[in-house]
CSV table of C-alpha atoms in Angstrom, one decimal:
chain,number,residue,atom,x,y,z
A,15,MET,CA,-19.6,11.7,2.6
A,16,GLU,CA,-21.1,14.9,1.2
A,17,THR,CA,-18.8,16.7,-1.0
A,18,SER,CA,-18.0,19.5,1.4
A,19,ALA,CA,-16.9,16.7,3.8
A,20,LEU,CA,-14.8,15.0,1.0
A,21,LYS,CA,-13.2,18.4,0.1
A,22,ALA,CA,-12.2,18.8,3.9
A,23,LYS,CA,-11.1,15.1,4.2
A,24,ALA,CA,-8.7,15.6,1.1
A,25,ALA,CA,-7.2,18.6,2.8
A,26,GLN,CA,-6.5,16.5,5.8
A,27,ILE,CA,-4.9,13.8,3.8
A,28,ARG,CA,-2.7,16.3,1.9
A,29,MET,CA,-1.6,17.7,5.4
A,30,ASP,CA,-1.0,14.1,6.5
A,31,LEU,CA,1.1,13.0,3.4
A,32,LEU,CA,3.4,16.1,3.4
A,33,THR,CA,4.1,15.3,7.3
A,34,MET,CA,4.9,11.7,6.4
A,35,ILE,CA,7.2,12.8,3.7
A,36,HIS,CA,8.9,15.3,5.4
A,37,GLY,CA,9.5,13.1,8.5
A,38,ALA,CA,10.7,10.2,6.1
A,39,LYS,CA,12.9,12.6,4.0
A,40,THR,CA,11.8,10.9,0.8
A,41,GLY,CA,8.8,10.5,-1.3
A,42,HIS,CA,6.9,11.5,-4.4
A,43,THR,CA,5.1,14.8,-3.5
A,44,GLY,CA,3.7,16.3,-6.6
A,45,GLY,CA,1.9,13.4,-8.0
A,46,SER,CA,0.5,12.4,-4.3
A,47,LEU,CA,-0.8,15.9,-4.1
A,48,SER,CA,-2.4,15.6,-7.5
A,49,ASN,CA,-4.2,12.3,-6.9
A,50,THR,CA,-5.5,12.9,-3.4
A,51,ASP,CA,-8.9,14.1,-4.6
A,52,ILE,CA,-9.3,11.1,-6.8
A,53,LEU,CA,-8.3,8.7,-4.0
A,54,THR,CA,-10.6,10.5,-1.5
A,55,ALA,CA,-13.7,10.2,-3.8
A,56,LEU,CA,-13.0,6.6,-4.4
A,57,TYR,CA,-12.3,5.6,-0.5
A,58,TYR,CA,-14.8,7.7,1.4
A,59,ARG,CA,-17.6,7.8,-1.2
A,60,VAL,CA,-17.7,5.5,-4.1
A,61,MET,CA,-16.0,2.2,-3.4
A,62,LYS,CA,-17.5,-0.7,-1.8
A,63,ILE,CA,-15.0,-1.6,0.7
A,64,ASP,CA,-14.9,-2.8,4.5
A,65,PRO,CA,-11.6,-2.0,6.5
A,66,ALA,CA,-12.5,-4.8,8.9
A,67,ARG,CA,-12.6,-7.4,5.9
A,68,PRO,CA,-9.8,-6.1,3.7
A,69,LYS,CA,-10.2,-9.6,1.5
A,70,TRP,CA,-14.0,-9.4,1.3
A,71,GLU,CA,-15.0,-11.2,-1.9
A,72,GLU,CA,-17.6,-8.5,-2.8
A,73,ARG,CA,-15.1,-5.6,-2.3
A,74,ASP,CA,-14.4,-3.2,-5.1
A,75,ARG,CA,-10.9,-3.3,-6.2
A,76,PHE,CA,-8.4,-0.5,-6.3
A,77,MET,CA,-5.1,-0.8,-8.4
A,78,ALA,CA,-2.4,2.0,-8.1
A,79,SER,CA,-0.6,1.4,-11.0
A,80,LYS,CA,0.9,5.0,-10.6
A,81,GLY,CA,2.6,3.0,-7.8
A,82,HIS,CA,5.3,5.7,-6.9
A,83,SER,CA,2.5,8.2,-5.9
A,84,VAL,CA,1.6,5.6,-3.0
A,85,GLU,CA,1.6,8.4,0.0
A,86,SER,CA,-1.9,9.7,-0.3
A,87,LEU,CA,-2.8,5.9,-0.5
A,88,TRP,CA,-0.9,5.1,2.7
A,89,CYS,CA,-2.6,8.0,4.5
A,90,ILE,CA,-6.0,7.1,3.3
A,91,LEU,CA,-5.7,3.6,4.5
A,92,ALA,CA,-4.4,4.6,7.8
A,93,ASP,CA,-7.3,7.0,8.2
A,94,ARG,CA,-9.7,4.4,7.0
A,95,GLY,CA,-8.7,2.0,9.6
A,96,PHE,CA,-6.9,-0.6,7.4
A,97,ILE,CA,-3.7,0.0,9.3
A,98,PRO,CA,-2.5,1.9,12.5
A,99,LYS,CA,-2.2,5.6,12.1
A,100,GLU,CA,1.0,5.3,14.0
A,101,GLU,CA,2.4,3.3,11.4
A,102,LEU,CA,2.7,6.1,8.9
A,103,LYS,CA,5.7,7.3,11.2
A,104,THR,CA,7.6,4.3,9.7
A,105,PHE,CA,7.3,5.3,6.1
A,106,SER,CA,10.3,4.3,4.1
A,107,GLN,CA,12.3,3.4,7.2
A,108,PHE,CA,14.2,0.2,7.6
A,109,GLY,CA,12.0,-3.0,8.1
A,110,THR,CA,8.6,-1.0,7.4
A,111,ARG,CA,5.7,-2.3,5.3
A,112,LEU,CA,4.9,1.2,4.1
A,113,ILE,CA,7.8,1.3,1.5
A,114,GLY,CA,7.8,3.8,-1.5
A,115,HIS,CA,5.3,1.7,-3.7
A,116,PRO,CA,2.3,-0.3,-2.9
A,117,ASN,CA,3.0,-3.6,-0.9
A,118,ASN,CA,0.3,-6.2,-0.5
A,119,LYS,CA,1.7,-7.2,2.9
A,120,VAL,CA,-0.5,-4.2,3.9
A,121,PRO,CA,-4.2,-4.6,4.2
A,122,GLY,CA,-6.1,-3.0,1.6
A,123,ILE,CA,-3.3,-3.4,-1.3
A,124,GLU,CA,-4.4,-5.7,-3.9
A,125,MET,CA,-0.9,-5.9,-5.7
A,126,ASN,CA,2.6,-4.8,-5.5
A,127,THR,CA,3.0,-2.0,-8.1
A,128,GLY,CA,6.0,-0.1,-9.1
A,129,ALA,CA,7.2,-0.7,-12.6
A,130,LEU,CA,5.0,1.4,-14.5
A,131,GLY,CA,2.6,0.1,-17.2
A,132,HIS,CA,1.5,-3.1,-15.3
A,133,GLY,CA,-1.7,-2.2,-13.3
A,134,LEU,CA,-4.1,-1.9,-16.0
A,135,ALA,CA,-3.3,-5.4,-17.1
A,136,ILE,CA,-3.9,-6.6,-13.7
A,137,SER,CA,-7.1,-4.7,-13.5
A,138,VAL,CA,-8.4,-6.3,-16.9
A,139,GLY,CA,-7.7,-9.8,-15.2
A,140,MET,CA,-9.8,-8.8,-12.1
A,141,ALA,CA,-12.5,-7.3,-14.0
A,142,LEU,CA,-12.5,-10.4,-16.4
A,143,ALA,CA,-12.9,-12.5,-13.4
A,144,ALA,CA,-15.9,-10.8,-11.8
A,145,LYS,CA,-17.7,-10.9,-15.0
A,146,ARG,CA,-17.0,-14.8,-15.4
A,147,ASP,CA,-18.0,-15.4,-11.7
A,148,ASN,CA,-21.0,-13.2,-11.8
A,149,LYS,CA,-19.6,-10.8,-9.2
A,150,SER,CA,-20.7,-7.0,-8.9
A,151,TYR,CA,-17.8,-5.6,-7.8
A,152,ARG,CA,-15.9,-3.0,-9.7
A,153,VAL,CA,-12.2,-2.5,-10.6
A,154,PHE,CA,-10.6,1.1,-10.5
A,155,CYS,CA,-7.1,1.7,-11.8
A,156,LEU,CA,-5.1,4.8,-11.4
A,157,MET,CA,-2.5,5.7,-13.9
A,158,GLY,CA,-0.3,8.2,-14.5
A,159,ASP,CA,-0.1,10.5,-17.7
A,160,GLY,CA,3.8,9.7,-18.1
A,161,GLU,CA,2.9,5.9,-17.8
A,162,GLN,CA,1.0,6.2,-21.1
A,163,ALA,CA,4.2,5.9,-22.9
A,164,GLU,CA,4.3,2.1,-21.6
A,165,GLY,CA,3.3,-0.3,-24.5
A,166,SER,CA,1.6,-2.5,-22.0
A,167,VAL,CA,-1.0,0.0,-21.2
A,168,TRP,CA,-2.4,-0.1,-24.7
A,169,GLU,CA,-2.3,-4.0,-24.9
A,170,ALA,CA,-4.3,-3.9,-21.8
A,171,ALA,CA,-6.6,-1.3,-23.1
A,172,MET,CA,-7.4,-3.5,-26.1
A,173,ALA,CA,-8.3,-6.4,-24.1
A,174,GLY,CA,-10.6,-4.5,-21.6
A,175,ALA,CA,-12.5,-3.4,-24.6
A,176,HIS,CA,-12.5,-6.9,-26.4
A,177,TYR,CA,-13.9,-8.5,-23.3
A,178,LYS,CA,-16.7,-5.6,-22.7
A,179,LEU,CA,-15.5,-4.8,-19.3
A,180,ASP,CA,-17.9,-2.2,-18.4
A,181,ASN,CA,-16.9,-2.9,-14.6
A,182,LEU,CA,-13.5,-1.6,-15.3
A,183,VAL,CA,-12.4,2.1,-14.6
A,184,GLY,CA,-9.4,3.5,-15.6
A,185,ILE,CA,-8.3,6.6,-14.4
A,186,ILE,CA,-5.4,9.2,-15.8
A,187,ASP,CA,-3.9,11.5,-13.3
A,188,ARG,CA,-3.6,14.0,-16.2
A,189,ASN,CA,-1.3,16.6,-14.5
A,190,ARG,CA,0.9,16.9,-17.6
A,191,LEU,CA,4.1,16.5,-15.7
A,192,GLN,CA,6.6,13.7,-15.1
A,193,ILE,CA,10.1,13.3,-13.4
A,194,SER,CA,12.0,14.8,-16.4
A,195,GLY,CA,9.4,17.5,-17.4
A,196,SER,CA,6.3,18.1,-19.6
A,197,THR,CA,4.8,14.8,-20.6
A,198,GLU,CA,4.5,16.4,-24.1
A,199,ASP,CA,8.0,17.3,-24.5
A,200,VAL,CA,9.0,13.8,-22.9
A,201,MET,CA,6.8,11.8,-25.1
A,202,GLY,CA,3.8,13.6,-26.7
A,203,LEU,CA,0.5,11.9,-25.7
A,204,GLU,CA,-2.1,14.0,-27.5
A,205,PRO,CA,-4.7,13.6,-28.7
A,206,LEU,CA,-4.9,11.3,-25.6
A,207,GLU,CA,-8.7,11.1,-25.1
A,208,GLU,CA,-9.1,10.3,-28.8
A,209,LYS,CA,-6.6,7.6,-28.6
A,210,TRP,CA,-8.3,5.9,-25.8
A,211,ALA,CA,-11.9,6.3,-27.6
A,212,ALA,CA,-10.4,4.6,-30.7
A,213,PHE,CA,-9.4,1.8,-28.6
A,214,GLY,CA,-13.1,1.0,-27.6
A,215,TRP,CA,-13.2,3.0,-24.0
A,216,ASN,CA,-15.8,5.3,-23.2
A,217,VAL,CA,-14.0,8.4,-22.2
A,218,VAL,CA,-15.0,11.1,-19.6
A,219,SER,CA,-13.0,14.0,-19.2
A,220,ILE,CA,-13.2,16.0,-15.9
A,221,ASP,CA,-11.4,18.4,-13.5
A,222,GLY,CA,-9.6,15.8,-11.5
A,223,ASN,CA,-9.3,18.1,-8.6
A,224,ASP,CA,-13.2,18.7,-8.5
A,225,MET,CA,-14.8,16.5,-5.9
A,226,ASP,CA,-18.3,16.9,-7.4
A,227,ALA,CA,-17.1,16.0,-10.8
A,228,LEU,CA,-14.9,12.9,-9.6
A,229,VAL,CA,-17.9,11.6,-7.7
A,230,ASN,CA,-20.4,11.9,-10.4
A,231,ALA,CA,-17.9,10.3,-13.0
A,232,PHE,CA,-17.3,7.5,-10.7
A,233,GLU,CA,-20.8,6.9,-9.5
A,234,ALA,CA,-22.2,6.7,-13.2
A,235,VAL,CA,-20.2,3.6,-13.9
A,236,PRO,CA,-21.1,1.7,-16.2
A,237,THR,CA,-21.5,4.7,-18.2
A,238,VAL,CA,-21.9,2.8,-21.4
A,239,PRO,CA,-23.0,-1.0,-21.2
A,240,GLY,CA,-20.4,-3.2,-22.7
A,241,LYS,CA,-17.5,-0.6,-22.6
A,242,PRO,CA,-15.0,0.0,-20.1
A,243,THR,CA,-14.9,3.8,-18.8
A,244,LEU,CA,-11.4,5.8,-19.2
A,245,VAL,CA,-11.8,9.1,-16.7
A,246,MET,CA,-9.4,11.5,-17.8
A,247,ALA,CA,-8.6,13.5,-14.3
A,248,ASN,CA,-7.1,16.5,-15.5
A,249,THR,CA,-5.2,17.8,-12.3
A,250,VAL,CA,-2.6,20.2,-11.0
A,251,LYS,CA,0.5,18.5,-9.9
A,252,GLY,CA,1.3,19.6,-6.3
A,253,LYS,CA,-2.3,20.6,-6.0
A,254,GLY,CA,-3.0,22.3,-2.9
A,255,VAL,CA,0.5,23.8,-2.0
A,256,SER,CA,0.9,27.0,-3.9
A,257,PHE,CA,4.6,27.0,-4.1
A,258,ALA,CA,4.5,23.3,-5.4
A,259,GLU,CA,1.7,23.6,-8.0
A,260,ASN,CA,2.9,22.8,-11.7
A,261,VAL,CA,6.6,22.8,-10.5
A,262,PRO,CA,8.4,19.6,-12.0
A,263,HIS,CA,11.1,19.9,-9.3
A,264,TRP,CA,8.3,18.8,-6.7
A,265,HIS,CA,7.8,15.7,-8.3
A,266,HIS,CA,9.9,14.0,-5.5
A,267,HIS,CA,11.1,16.8,-3.7
A,268,VAL,CA,10.8,16.7,0.1
A,269,PRO,CA,9.6,20.0,2.0
A,270,ASN,CA,12.0,21.5,4.5
A,271,ASP,CA,10.7,22.8,8.0
A,272,GLU,CA,10.0,26.1,6.6
A,273,GLN,CA,8.1,24.8,3.4
A,274,LEU,CA,6.1,22.3,5.5
A,275,GLN,CA,4.8,24.6,7.8
A,276,HIS,CA,3.8,27.1,4.9
A,277,ALA,CA,2.3,24.1,3.4
A,278,LEU,CA,0.5,23.0,6.3
A,279,ALA,CA,-1.1,26.6,6.9
A,280,GLU,CA,-2.5,26.9,3.5
A,281,LEU,CA,-3.9,23.4,4.0
A,282,SER,CA,-5.4,24.2,7.3
A,283,ALA,CA,-7.2,27.2,6.1
A,284,GLU,CA,-8.8,25.2,3.0
A,285,LEU,CA,-9.8,22.4,5.6
A,286,GLU,CA,-11.5,25.2,7.9
A,287,ARG,CA,-13.3,26.8,4.7
A,288,TYR,CA,-14.6,23.5,3.6
A,289,GLN,CA,-15.7,22.6,7.2
A,290,GLN,CA,-17.6,25.9,7.5
A,291,GLU,CA,-19.2,25.1,4.1
A,292,GLY,CA,-20.6,21.8,5.1
A,293,GLN,CA,-22.0,23.4,8.3
A,294,VAL,CA,-23.9,26.1,6.2
A,295,ARG,CA,-25.2,23.5,4.2
């Protein structure tokens, strides 16, 4: 997909996830909105995947370490054909596969995640396996910025650098808000880029809601031979919905009927604008 089509797709995924959360009356809204552009770039442009063969040995791997923001991922897996779109209506309902965190009973999910701090360690193992088996696939691991307070993240970071895993990409959804407020008030992270660099990673800092920047960063991997890459994706929590942007309350707030219609109208206008942009090009 060209970037104008990717932007339009991200707007549609945001509409889908809001509708899904509204119907289920539960979900992590803010973080799913902030990471939608990241996942759209990966699943529609960058990653080597085949929905018809979710266990294809040569596939790129995606690990949602930030497991609570799964809503955007469910919508993308449905849109890509890993699961039926109708199944989105079962989100968080009794007996569903589409629970509030990634569930590997669903095609396209590598591992159950949810307890923060585990995804990067698993991703290190996957990337190391690729190296030892002479496989060309890459491993992408999405983390939250609040998750950086977990000690296991930094153990995994050391291991990734030690084994020179240049097929590993860590991504931080740096929206600067977590469930209890600002990340810097809860547990100060800065200077975060310098910390990752000190742990031996090549750090690329971008606007994480800029599709061109995302595609360029991900497609450049391995950026530095022999080093894993950390993409610091500076995002806006609640991105795309004016009344939810940068509002901590929307970490897991569910839109009411009126808010849903307002949000869908905003996103529909954005979708139309990007579609027109693509036609002009």
